[in-house]
């Protein structure tokens, strides 16, 4: 019998974590149940004291959710995973499960807006101080860590600038003071970047994005070593209750079967579109990790096995040109979501990052002319034609 853990990712995405009921169904079942019944009072006692590892209550664990968690762990190469109701629930659990008053957190400034809220506003209310650094500048990470630093947190590539952080180097800086590194790996996807192999302690995903990939449900997942998940994460999640619905877990589980196919195809199309966009007279800069013009192209090659599905476009004509481009697109829809089968574009300065102060936006490199483009599964030629005509209209 093959060791299941040694199977390659494409196989794990189809078979990993599957458990079958007494009916031996081919497709994974949805266990849409809150509770579980016990054959005897003695069995219930054993379930509660841990002598019998079976299910107790779906806020703690559920068979469909467990299949999704196991499949994610096999894909990521993690010892353990815990699913949550949204990406933000995953980030919150990953950070709060292992922190206490007096601790210090260092995070890259270029974070998803809600992640920034947790680090810079929520944690300080509970006595956890935080320092924000320019993630791409390793000297700033080195200068920020202290013996009180418990957690480092980053996103790479970052939203929406596609700026990268050297994950291996930051993990090493963390280890020098005994701090653990948490990586939000949404933009890279589990297909193109393996933060745990690069030295991160914990990886978090908004499964809402590429893992669902078809714009249907929210979800999240935290992945790490078995001991930390068991001792720190599980008690936090069990008692605070950000449980993923079994129905949504089933949607996400079935989505994983096609994750690699979808994301590779989207990334191939993104690479082609980045070429077209970068060469157009209306564009000041295209930022795509797989593009040779990306300021950190060498780092992208070192820590990512593909450029991903997201492109940032900086228009020469500022906000007006960005709006003209967005409004001229016929196939690409205007939406602040990402990682969908449908191509989506958004103007961060007036949508996702509208509440970020102008000087902070400037510091982050989010210009008035910047658009964030999530490349979908449409025919690459149709997308290329649509983007080209809209760029012409934006001139
Ligand atoms: C969307 C997103 C989140 C939050 O995920 P939700 O599922 O919307 O809660 C966190 N980080 C990144 C990078 C994201 O893109």
PDB file of C-alpha atoms in Angstrom, residues 40-279:
ATOM      1  CA  UNK A  40     -24.466   4.209  25.410  1.00  0.00           C
ATOM      2  CA  UNK A  41     -23.816   6.505  28.353  1.00  0.00           C
ATOM      3  CA  UNK A  42     -20.396   4.841  28.701  1.00  0.00           C
ATOM      4  CA  UNK A  43     -19.640   5.678  25.051  1.00  0.00           C
ATOM      5  CA  UNK A  44     -20.627   9.311  25.628  1.00  0.00           C
ATOM      6  CA  UNK A  45     -18.322   9.442  28.625  1.00  0.00           C
ATOM      7  CA  UNK A  46     -15.451   7.992  26.593  1.00  0.00           C
ATOM      8  CA  UNK A  47     -16.079  10.501  23.783  1.00  0.00           C
ATOM      9  CA  UNK A  48     -15.900  13.386  26.245  1.00  0.00           C
ATOM     10  CA  UNK A  49     -12.810  12.242  28.132  1.00  0.00           C
ATOM     11  CA  UNK A  50     -10.944  11.567  24.884  1.00  0.00           C
ATOM     12  CA  UNK A  51     -10.692   7.759  25.205  1.00  0.00           C
ATOM     13  CA  UNK A  52     -12.838   7.522  22.061  1.00  0.00           C
ATOM     14  CA  UNK A  53     -11.720  10.037  19.397  1.00  0.00           C
ATOM     15  CA  UNK A  54     -15.152  10.296  17.685  1.00  0.00           C
ATOM     16  CA  UNK A  55     -17.201  13.429  17.059  1.00  0.00           C
ATOM     17  CA  UNK A  56     -18.984  15.360  19.826  1.00  0.00           C
ATOM     18  CA  UNK A  57     -20.342  18.607  18.392  1.00  0.00           C
ATOM     19  CA  UNK A  58     -19.855  20.404  15.055  1.00  0.00           C
ATOM     20  CA  UNK A  59     -18.425  23.540  16.658  1.00  0.00           C
ATOM     21  CA  UNK A  60     -15.461  21.324  17.644  1.00  0.00           C
ATOM     22  CA  UNK A  61     -15.224  19.085  14.594  1.00  0.00           C
ATOM     23  CA  UNK A  62     -17.407  17.636  11.848  1.00  0.00           C
ATOM     24  CA  UNK A  63     -16.733  14.804   9.359  1.00  0.00           C
ATOM     25  CA  UNK A  64     -17.154  16.941   6.198  1.00  0.00           C
ATOM     26  CA  UNK A  65     -15.112  19.770   7.650  1.00  0.00           C
ATOM     27  CA  UNK A  66     -12.467  17.224   8.717  1.00  0.00           C
ATOM     28  CA  UNK A  67     -12.182  15.944   5.136  1.00  0.00           C
ATOM     29  CA  UNK A  68     -11.531  19.503   3.930  1.00  0.00           C
ATOM     30  CA  UNK A  69      -8.958  20.060   6.689  1.00  0.00           C
ATOM     31  CA  UNK A  70      -7.129  16.825   5.933  1.00  0.00           C
ATOM     32  CA  UNK A  71      -7.046  17.532   2.195  1.00  0.00           C
ATOM     33  CA  UNK A  72      -5.678  21.055   2.833  1.00  0.00           C
ATOM     34  CA  UNK A  73      -3.017  19.682   5.213  1.00  0.00           C
ATOM     35  CA  UNK A  74      -1.883  17.102   2.637  1.00  0.00           C
ATOM     36  CA  UNK A  75      -1.719  19.764  -0.082  1.00  0.00           C
ATOM     37  CA  UNK A  76       0.209  22.217   2.079  1.00  0.00           C
ATOM     38  CA  UNK A  77       2.516  19.591   3.580  1.00  0.00           C
ATOM     39  CA  UNK A  78       1.315  20.613   7.055  1.00  0.00           C
ATOM     40  CA  UNK A  79       0.867  18.227   9.979  1.00  0.00           C
ATOM     41  CA  UNK A  80      -2.525  19.685  10.877  1.00  0.00           C
ATOM     42  CA  UNK A  81      -5.206  22.122   9.728  1.00  0.00           C
ATOM     43  CA  UNK A  82      -8.260  23.786  11.233  1.00  0.00           C
ATOM     44  CA  UNK A  83     -10.966  25.276   9.025  1.00  0.00           C
ATOM     45  CA  UNK A  84     -12.859  28.471   9.865  1.00  0.00           C
ATOM     46  CA  UNK A  85     -15.940  30.293   8.607  1.00  0.00           C
ATOM     47  CA  UNK A  86     -13.949  32.968   6.706  1.00  0.00           C
ATOM     48  CA  UNK A  87     -10.419  34.011   5.923  1.00  0.00           C
ATOM     49  CA  UNK A  88     -10.573  36.692   8.610  1.00  0.00           C
ATOM     50  CA  UNK A  89     -11.643  34.105  11.195  1.00  0.00           C
ATOM     51  CA  UNK A  90      -8.540  32.129  10.201  1.00  0.00           C
ATOM     52  CA  UNK A  91      -6.243  35.165  10.564  1.00  0.00           C
ATOM     53  CA  UNK A  92      -7.828  36.127  13.901  1.00  0.00           C
ATOM     54  CA  UNK A  93      -7.494  32.591  15.277  1.00  0.00           C
ATOM     55  CA  UNK A  94      -3.907  32.217  14.024  1.00  0.00           C
ATOM     56  CA  UNK A  95      -2.885  35.449  15.750  1.00  0.00           C
ATOM     57  CA  UNK A  96      -5.003  35.412  18.936  1.00  0.00           C
ATOM     58  CA  UNK A  97      -4.665  31.707  19.772  1.00  0.00           C
ATOM     59  CA  UNK A  98      -1.065  32.170  20.843  1.00  0.00           C
ATOM     60  CA  UNK A  99      -0.622  35.682  22.176  1.00  0.00           C
ATOM     61  CA  UNK A 100      -1.035  37.425  25.532  1.00  0.00           C
ATOM     62  CA  UNK A 101      -0.817  40.884  27.045  1.00  0.00           C
ATOM     63  CA  UNK A 102       2.775  42.108  27.012  1.00  0.00           C
ATOM     64  CA  UNK A 103       3.660  40.292  23.780  1.00  0.00           C
ATOM     65  CA  UNK A 104       4.774  42.130  20.662  1.00  0.00           C
ATOM     66  CA  UNK A 105       3.841  41.518  17.022  1.00  0.00           C
ATOM     67  CA  UNK A 106       5.745  42.681  13.951  1.00  0.00           C
ATOM     68  CA  UNK A 107       3.862  42.778  10.654  1.00  0.00           C
ATOM     69  CA  UNK A 108       4.423  43.908   7.118  1.00  0.00           C
ATOM     70  CA  UNK A 109       2.560  47.186   6.513  1.00  0.00           C
ATOM     71  CA  UNK A 110       1.195  45.985   3.163  1.00  0.00           C
ATOM     72  CA  UNK A 111      -1.592  43.853   4.650  1.00  0.00           C
ATOM     73  CA  UNK A 112      -5.179  43.139   3.676  1.00  0.00           C
ATOM     74  CA  UNK A 113      -7.252  45.913   5.349  1.00  0.00           C
ATOM     75  CA  UNK A 114      -8.929  43.709   7.970  1.00  0.00           C
ATOM     76  CA  UNK A 115      -5.605  42.056   8.859  1.00  0.00           C
ATOM     77  CA  UNK A 116      -4.179  45.532   9.418  1.00  0.00           C
ATOM     78  CA  UNK A 117      -7.114  46.303  11.759  1.00  0.00           C
ATOM     79  CA  UNK A 118      -6.370  43.221  13.874  1.00  0.00           C
ATOM     80  CA  UNK A 119      -2.663  43.983  14.168  1.00  0.00           C
ATOM     81  CA  UNK A 120      -2.771  47.752  14.608  1.00  0.00           C
ATOM     82  CA  UNK A 121      -6.106  48.275  16.409  1.00  0.00           C
ATOM     83  CA  UNK A 122      -7.521  45.102  17.969  1.00  0.00           C
ATOM     84  CA  UNK A 123      -4.375  43.554  19.495  1.00  0.00           C
ATOM     85  CA  UNK A 124      -3.251  46.805  21.207  1.00  0.00           C
ATOM     86  CA  UNK A 125      -6.615  46.942  23.028  1.00  0.00           C
ATOM     87  CA  UNK A 126      -5.578  43.741  24.785  1.00  0.00           C
ATOM     88  CA  UNK A 127      -2.068  44.862  25.647  1.00  0.00           C
ATOM     89  CA  UNK A 128      -0.291  43.389  22.624  1.00  0.00           C
ATOM     90  CA  UNK A 129       1.941  45.997  21.015  1.00  0.00           C
ATOM     91  CA  UNK A 130       2.670  45.950  17.305  1.00  0.00           C
ATOM     92  CA  UNK A 131       5.203  47.391  14.889  1.00  0.00           C
ATOM     93  CA  UNK A 132       4.543  47.731  11.172  1.00  0.00           C
ATOM     94  CA  UNK A 133       7.497  47.476   8.804  1.00  0.00           C
ATOM     95  CA  UNK A 134       8.181  47.765   5.094  1.00  0.00           C
ATOM     96  CA  UNK A 135       8.004  44.020   4.446  1.00  0.00           C
ATOM     97  CA  UNK A 136      10.496  44.054   1.594  1.00  0.00           C
ATOM     98  CA  UNK A 137      13.177  45.697   3.781  1.00  0.00           C
ATOM     99  CA  UNK A 138      14.817  42.981   5.916  1.00  0.00           C
ATOM    100  CA  UNK A 139      16.688  45.587   7.979  1.00  0.00           C
ATOM    101  CA  UNK A 140      13.352  46.940   9.212  1.00  0.00           C
ATOM    102  CA  UNK A 141      12.307  43.434  10.361  1.00  0.00           C
ATOM    103  CA  UNK A 142      15.685  43.005  12.115  1.00  0.00           C
ATOM    104  CA  UNK A 143      15.353  46.391  13.828  1.00  0.00           C
ATOM    105  CA  UNK A 144      11.732  45.761  14.907  1.00  0.00           C
ATOM    106  CA  UNK A 145      12.056  42.392  16.661  1.00  0.00           C
ATOM    107  CA  UNK A 146      12.735  42.331  20.392  1.00  0.00           C
ATOM    108  CA  UNK A 147      12.827  39.531  22.993  1.00  0.00           C
ATOM    109  CA  UNK A 148       9.103  40.274  23.549  1.00  0.00           C
ATOM    110  CA  UNK A 149       8.252  39.620  19.889  1.00  0.00           C
ATOM    111  CA  UNK A 150       6.057  36.556  19.769  1.00  0.00           C
ATOM    112  CA  UNK A 151       4.657  36.644  16.234  1.00  0.00           C
ATOM    113  CA  UNK A 152       5.646  37.942  12.799  1.00  0.00           C
ATOM    114  CA  UNK A 153       2.906  38.314  10.215  1.00  0.00           C
ATOM    115  CA  UNK A 154       3.085  38.952   6.474  1.00  0.00           C
ATOM    116  CA  UNK A 155       1.364  38.594   3.147  1.00  0.00           C
ATOM    117  CA  UNK A 156       3.347  37.801  -0.023  1.00  0.00           C
ATOM    118  CA  UNK A 157       2.550  38.829  -2.685  1.00  0.00           C
ATOM    119  CA  UNK A 158       0.790  41.715  -0.972  1.00  0.00           C
ATOM    120  CA  UNK A 159      -2.609  43.124  -1.844  1.00  0.00           C
ATOM    121  CA  UNK A 160      -2.816  45.087  -4.145  1.00  0.00           C
ATOM    122  CA  UNK A 161       0.769  46.095  -4.960  1.00  0.00           C
ATOM    123  CA  UNK A 162       2.115  42.566  -5.583  1.00  0.00           C
ATOM    124  CA  UNK A 163       5.121  43.412  -3.420  1.00  0.00           C
ATOM    125  CA  UNK A 164       6.977  40.348  -2.151  1.00  0.00           C
ATOM    126  CA  UNK A 165       8.514  39.563   1.217  1.00  0.00           C
ATOM    127  CA  UNK A 166      11.451  37.155   1.553  1.00  0.00           C
ATOM    128  CA  UNK A 167       9.670  34.501   3.634  1.00  0.00           C
ATOM    129  CA  UNK A 168      12.755  32.393   4.439  1.00  0.00           C
ATOM    130  CA  UNK A 169      14.737  35.440   5.602  1.00  0.00           C
ATOM    131  CA  UNK A 170      11.895  36.773   7.798  1.00  0.00           C
ATOM    132  CA  UNK A 171      11.323  33.301   9.308  1.00  0.00           C
ATOM    133  CA  UNK A 172      15.024  33.242  10.229  1.00  0.00           C
ATOM    134  CA  UNK A 173      14.829  36.707  11.833  1.00  0.00           C
ATOM    135  CA  UNK A 174      11.839  35.437  13.833  1.00  0.00           C
ATOM    136  CA  UNK A 175      13.705  32.339  14.996  1.00  0.00           C
ATOM    137  CA  UNK A 176      16.557  34.510  16.277  1.00  0.00           C
ATOM    138  CA  UNK A 177      14.203  35.887  18.968  1.00  0.00           C
ATOM    139  CA  UNK A 178      11.974  32.816  19.302  1.00  0.00           C
ATOM    140  CA  UNK A 179       9.060  34.358  17.367  1.00  0.00           C
ATOM    141  CA  UNK A 180       6.859  32.381  14.998  1.00  0.00           C
ATOM    142  CA  UNK A 181       6.069  33.538  11.454  1.00  0.00           C
ATOM    143  CA  UNK A 182       2.462  33.486  10.215  1.00  0.00           C
ATOM    144  CA  UNK A 183       2.023  33.857   6.432  1.00  0.00           C
ATOM    145  CA  UNK A 184      -1.212  34.859   4.689  1.00  0.00           C
ATOM    146  CA  UNK A 185      -0.702  32.892   1.456  1.00  0.00           C
ATOM    147  CA  UNK A 186      -3.892  33.886  -0.368  1.00  0.00           C
ATOM    148  CA  UNK A 187      -2.344  35.713  -3.322  1.00  0.00           C
ATOM    149  CA  UNK A 188       0.279  33.034  -4.045  1.00  0.00           C
ATOM    150  CA  UNK A 189      -2.167  30.118  -3.540  1.00  0.00           C
ATOM    151  CA  UNK A 190      -1.021  26.738  -2.143  1.00  0.00           C
ATOM    152  CA  UNK A 191      -0.127  25.748  -5.710  1.00  0.00           C
ATOM    153  CA  UNK A 192       2.666  28.302  -6.207  1.00  0.00           C
ATOM    154  CA  UNK A 193       4.145  28.945  -2.759  1.00  0.00           C
ATOM    155  CA  UNK A 194       4.880  26.717   0.252  1.00  0.00           C
ATOM    156  CA  UNK A 195       5.557  28.983   3.249  1.00  0.00           C
ATOM    157  CA  UNK A 196       6.067  26.046   5.657  1.00  0.00           C
ATOM    158  CA  UNK A 197       8.928  24.732   3.493  1.00  0.00           C
ATOM    159  CA  UNK A 198      10.393  28.249   3.547  1.00  0.00           C
ATOM    160  CA  UNK A 199      10.422  28.230   7.352  1.00  0.00           C
ATOM    161  CA  UNK A 200       7.053  29.731   8.330  1.00  0.00           C
ATOM    162  CA  UNK A 201       5.384  28.341  11.459  1.00  0.00           C
ATOM    163  CA  UNK A 202       1.763  28.838  10.339  1.00  0.00           C
ATOM    164  CA  UNK A 203      -0.039  29.446   7.022  1.00  0.00           C
ATOM    165  CA  UNK A 204      -3.494  30.994   6.709  1.00  0.00           C
ATOM    166  CA  UNK A 205      -5.895  31.142   3.766  1.00  0.00           C
ATOM    167  CA  UNK A 206      -9.081  32.842   2.887  1.00  0.00           C
ATOM    168  CA  UNK A 207     -10.624  29.792   1.165  1.00  0.00           C
ATOM    169  CA  UNK A 208     -13.159  32.293  -0.182  1.00  0.00           C
ATOM    170  CA  UNK A 209     -10.654  33.107  -2.925  1.00  0.00           C
ATOM    171  CA  UNK A 210      -8.931  30.531  -5.172  1.00  0.00           C
ATOM    172  CA  UNK A 211      -9.853  27.527  -3.028  1.00  0.00           C
ATOM    173  CA  UNK A 212     -13.562  28.029  -3.716  1.00  0.00           C
ATOM    174  CA  UNK A 213     -12.553  29.777  -6.920  1.00  0.00           C
ATOM    175  CA  UNK A 214     -16.101  30.069  -8.150  1.00  0.00           C
ATOM    176  CA  UNK A 215     -17.391  32.944  -6.050  1.00  0.00           C
ATOM    177  CA  UNK A 216     -19.815  30.984  -3.849  1.00  0.00           C
ATOM    178  CA  UNK A 217     -18.966  30.729  -0.172  1.00  0.00           C
ATOM    179  CA  UNK A 218     -16.704  32.133   2.513  1.00  0.00           C
ATOM    180  CA  UNK A 219     -14.179  29.967   4.296  1.00  0.00           C
ATOM    181  CA  UNK A 220     -10.736  29.932   5.837  1.00  0.00           C
ATOM    182  CA  UNK A 221      -8.089  27.556   7.099  1.00  0.00           C
ATOM    183  CA  UNK A 222      -5.082  27.661   9.451  1.00  0.00           C
ATOM    184  CA  UNK A 223      -2.244  25.153   8.910  1.00  0.00           C
ATOM    185  CA  UNK A 224       0.696  24.411  11.197  1.00  0.00           C
ATOM    186  CA  UNK A 225       2.437  21.685  13.186  1.00  0.00           C
ATOM    187  CA  UNK A 226       0.286  19.152  15.038  1.00  0.00           C
ATOM    188  CA  UNK A 227       1.432  20.137  18.521  1.00  0.00           C
ATOM    189  CA  UNK A 228       0.656  23.841  18.071  1.00  0.00           C
ATOM    190  CA  UNK A 229      -2.729  23.110  16.462  1.00  0.00           C
ATOM    191  CA  UNK A 230      -3.641  20.710  19.264  1.00  0.00           C
ATOM    192  CA  UNK A 231      -2.418  22.847  22.168  1.00  0.00           C
ATOM    193  CA  UNK A 232      -3.014  26.429  21.020  1.00  0.00           C
ATOM    194  CA  UNK A 233      -5.360  26.600  18.063  1.00  0.00           C
ATOM    195  CA  UNK A 234      -7.970  23.941  18.824  1.00  0.00           C
ATOM    196  CA  UNK A 235      -8.930  25.222  22.306  1.00  0.00           C
ATOM    197  CA  UNK A 236      -9.250  28.762  20.917  1.00  0.00           C
ATOM    198  CA  UNK A 237     -11.404  27.717  17.965  1.00  0.00           C
ATOM    199  CA  UNK A 238     -13.470  25.229  19.985  1.00  0.00           C
ATOM    200  CA  UNK A 239     -14.420  27.816  22.618  1.00  0.00           C
ATOM    201  CA  UNK A 240     -14.746  30.977  20.504  1.00  0.00           C
ATOM    202  CA  UNK A 241     -16.702  29.256  17.717  1.00  0.00           C
ATOM    203  CA  UNK A 242     -15.638  30.423  14.211  1.00  0.00           C
ATOM    204  CA  UNK A 243     -16.645  26.985  12.862  1.00  0.00           C
ATOM    205  CA  UNK A 244     -16.962  26.431   9.109  1.00  0.00           C
ATOM    206  CA  UNK A 245     -20.397  25.231   7.989  1.00  0.00           C
ATOM    207  CA  UNK A 246     -20.297  21.585   6.813  1.00  0.00           C
ATOM    208  CA  UNK A 247     -22.090  22.665   3.647  1.00  0.00           C
ATOM    209  CA  UNK A 248     -19.430  25.261   2.849  1.00  0.00           C
ATOM    210  CA  UNK A 249     -16.712  22.739   3.749  1.00  0.00           C
ATOM    211  CA  UNK A 250     -18.224  20.393   1.171  1.00  0.00           C
ATOM    212  CA  UNK A 251     -18.252  23.121  -1.508  1.00  0.00           C
ATOM    213  CA  UNK A 252     -14.597  23.884  -0.736  1.00  0.00           C
ATOM    214  CA  UNK A 253     -13.650  20.202  -0.627  1.00  0.00           C
ATOM    215  CA  UNK A 254     -15.095  19.624  -4.101  1.00  0.00           C
ATOM    216  CA  UNK A 255     -13.429  22.836  -5.341  1.00  0.00           C
ATOM    217  CA  UNK A 256     -10.040  21.499  -4.260  1.00  0.00           C
ATOM    218  CA  UNK A 257     -10.398  18.715  -6.858  1.00  0.00           C
ATOM    219  CA  UNK A 258      -9.929  21.332  -9.598  1.00  0.00           C
ATOM    220  CA  UNK A 259      -7.744  23.876  -7.735  1.00  0.00           C
ATOM    221  CA  UNK A 260      -4.493  23.057  -9.483  1.00  0.00           C
ATOM    222  CA  UNK A 261      -6.076  22.951 -12.963  1.00  0.00           C
ATOM    223  CA  UNK A 262      -7.865  26.258 -12.428  1.00  0.00           C
ATOM    224  CA  UNK A 263      -5.032  28.155 -10.833  1.00  0.00           C
ATOM    225  CA  UNK A 264      -2.402  26.986 -13.337  1.00  0.00           C
ATOM    226  CA  UNK A 265      -4.629  27.982 -16.235  1.00  0.00           C
ATOM    227  CA  UNK A 266      -5.405  31.368 -14.630  1.00  0.00           C
ATOM    228  CA  UNK A 267      -1.691  31.985 -14.013  1.00  0.00           C
ATOM    229  CA  UNK A 268      -0.789  31.092 -17.629  1.00  0.00           C
ATOM    230  CA  UNK A 269      -3.361  33.603 -18.847  1.00  0.00           C
ATOM    231  CA  UNK A 270      -2.155  36.194 -16.301  1.00  0.00           C
ATOM    232  CA  UNK A 271       1.427  35.883 -17.597  1.00  0.00           C
ATOM    233  CA  UNK A 272       0.225  36.523 -21.173  1.00  0.00           C
ATOM    234  CA  UNK A 273      -1.940  39.464 -20.111  1.00  0.00           C
ATOM    235  CA  UNK A 274       0.900  40.983 -18.058  1.00  0.00           C
ATOM    236  CA  UNK A 275       3.008  41.066 -21.255  1.00  0.00           C
ATOM    237  CA  UNK A 276       0.261  42.822 -23.222  1.00  0.00           C
ATOM    238  CA  UNK A 277      -0.520  45.268 -20.418  1.00  0.00           C
ATOM    239  CA  UNK A 278       3.135  46.071 -19.693  1.00  0.00           C
ATOM    240  CA  UNK A 279       3.782  46.904 -23.362  1.00  0.00           C
TER     241      UNK A 279
END
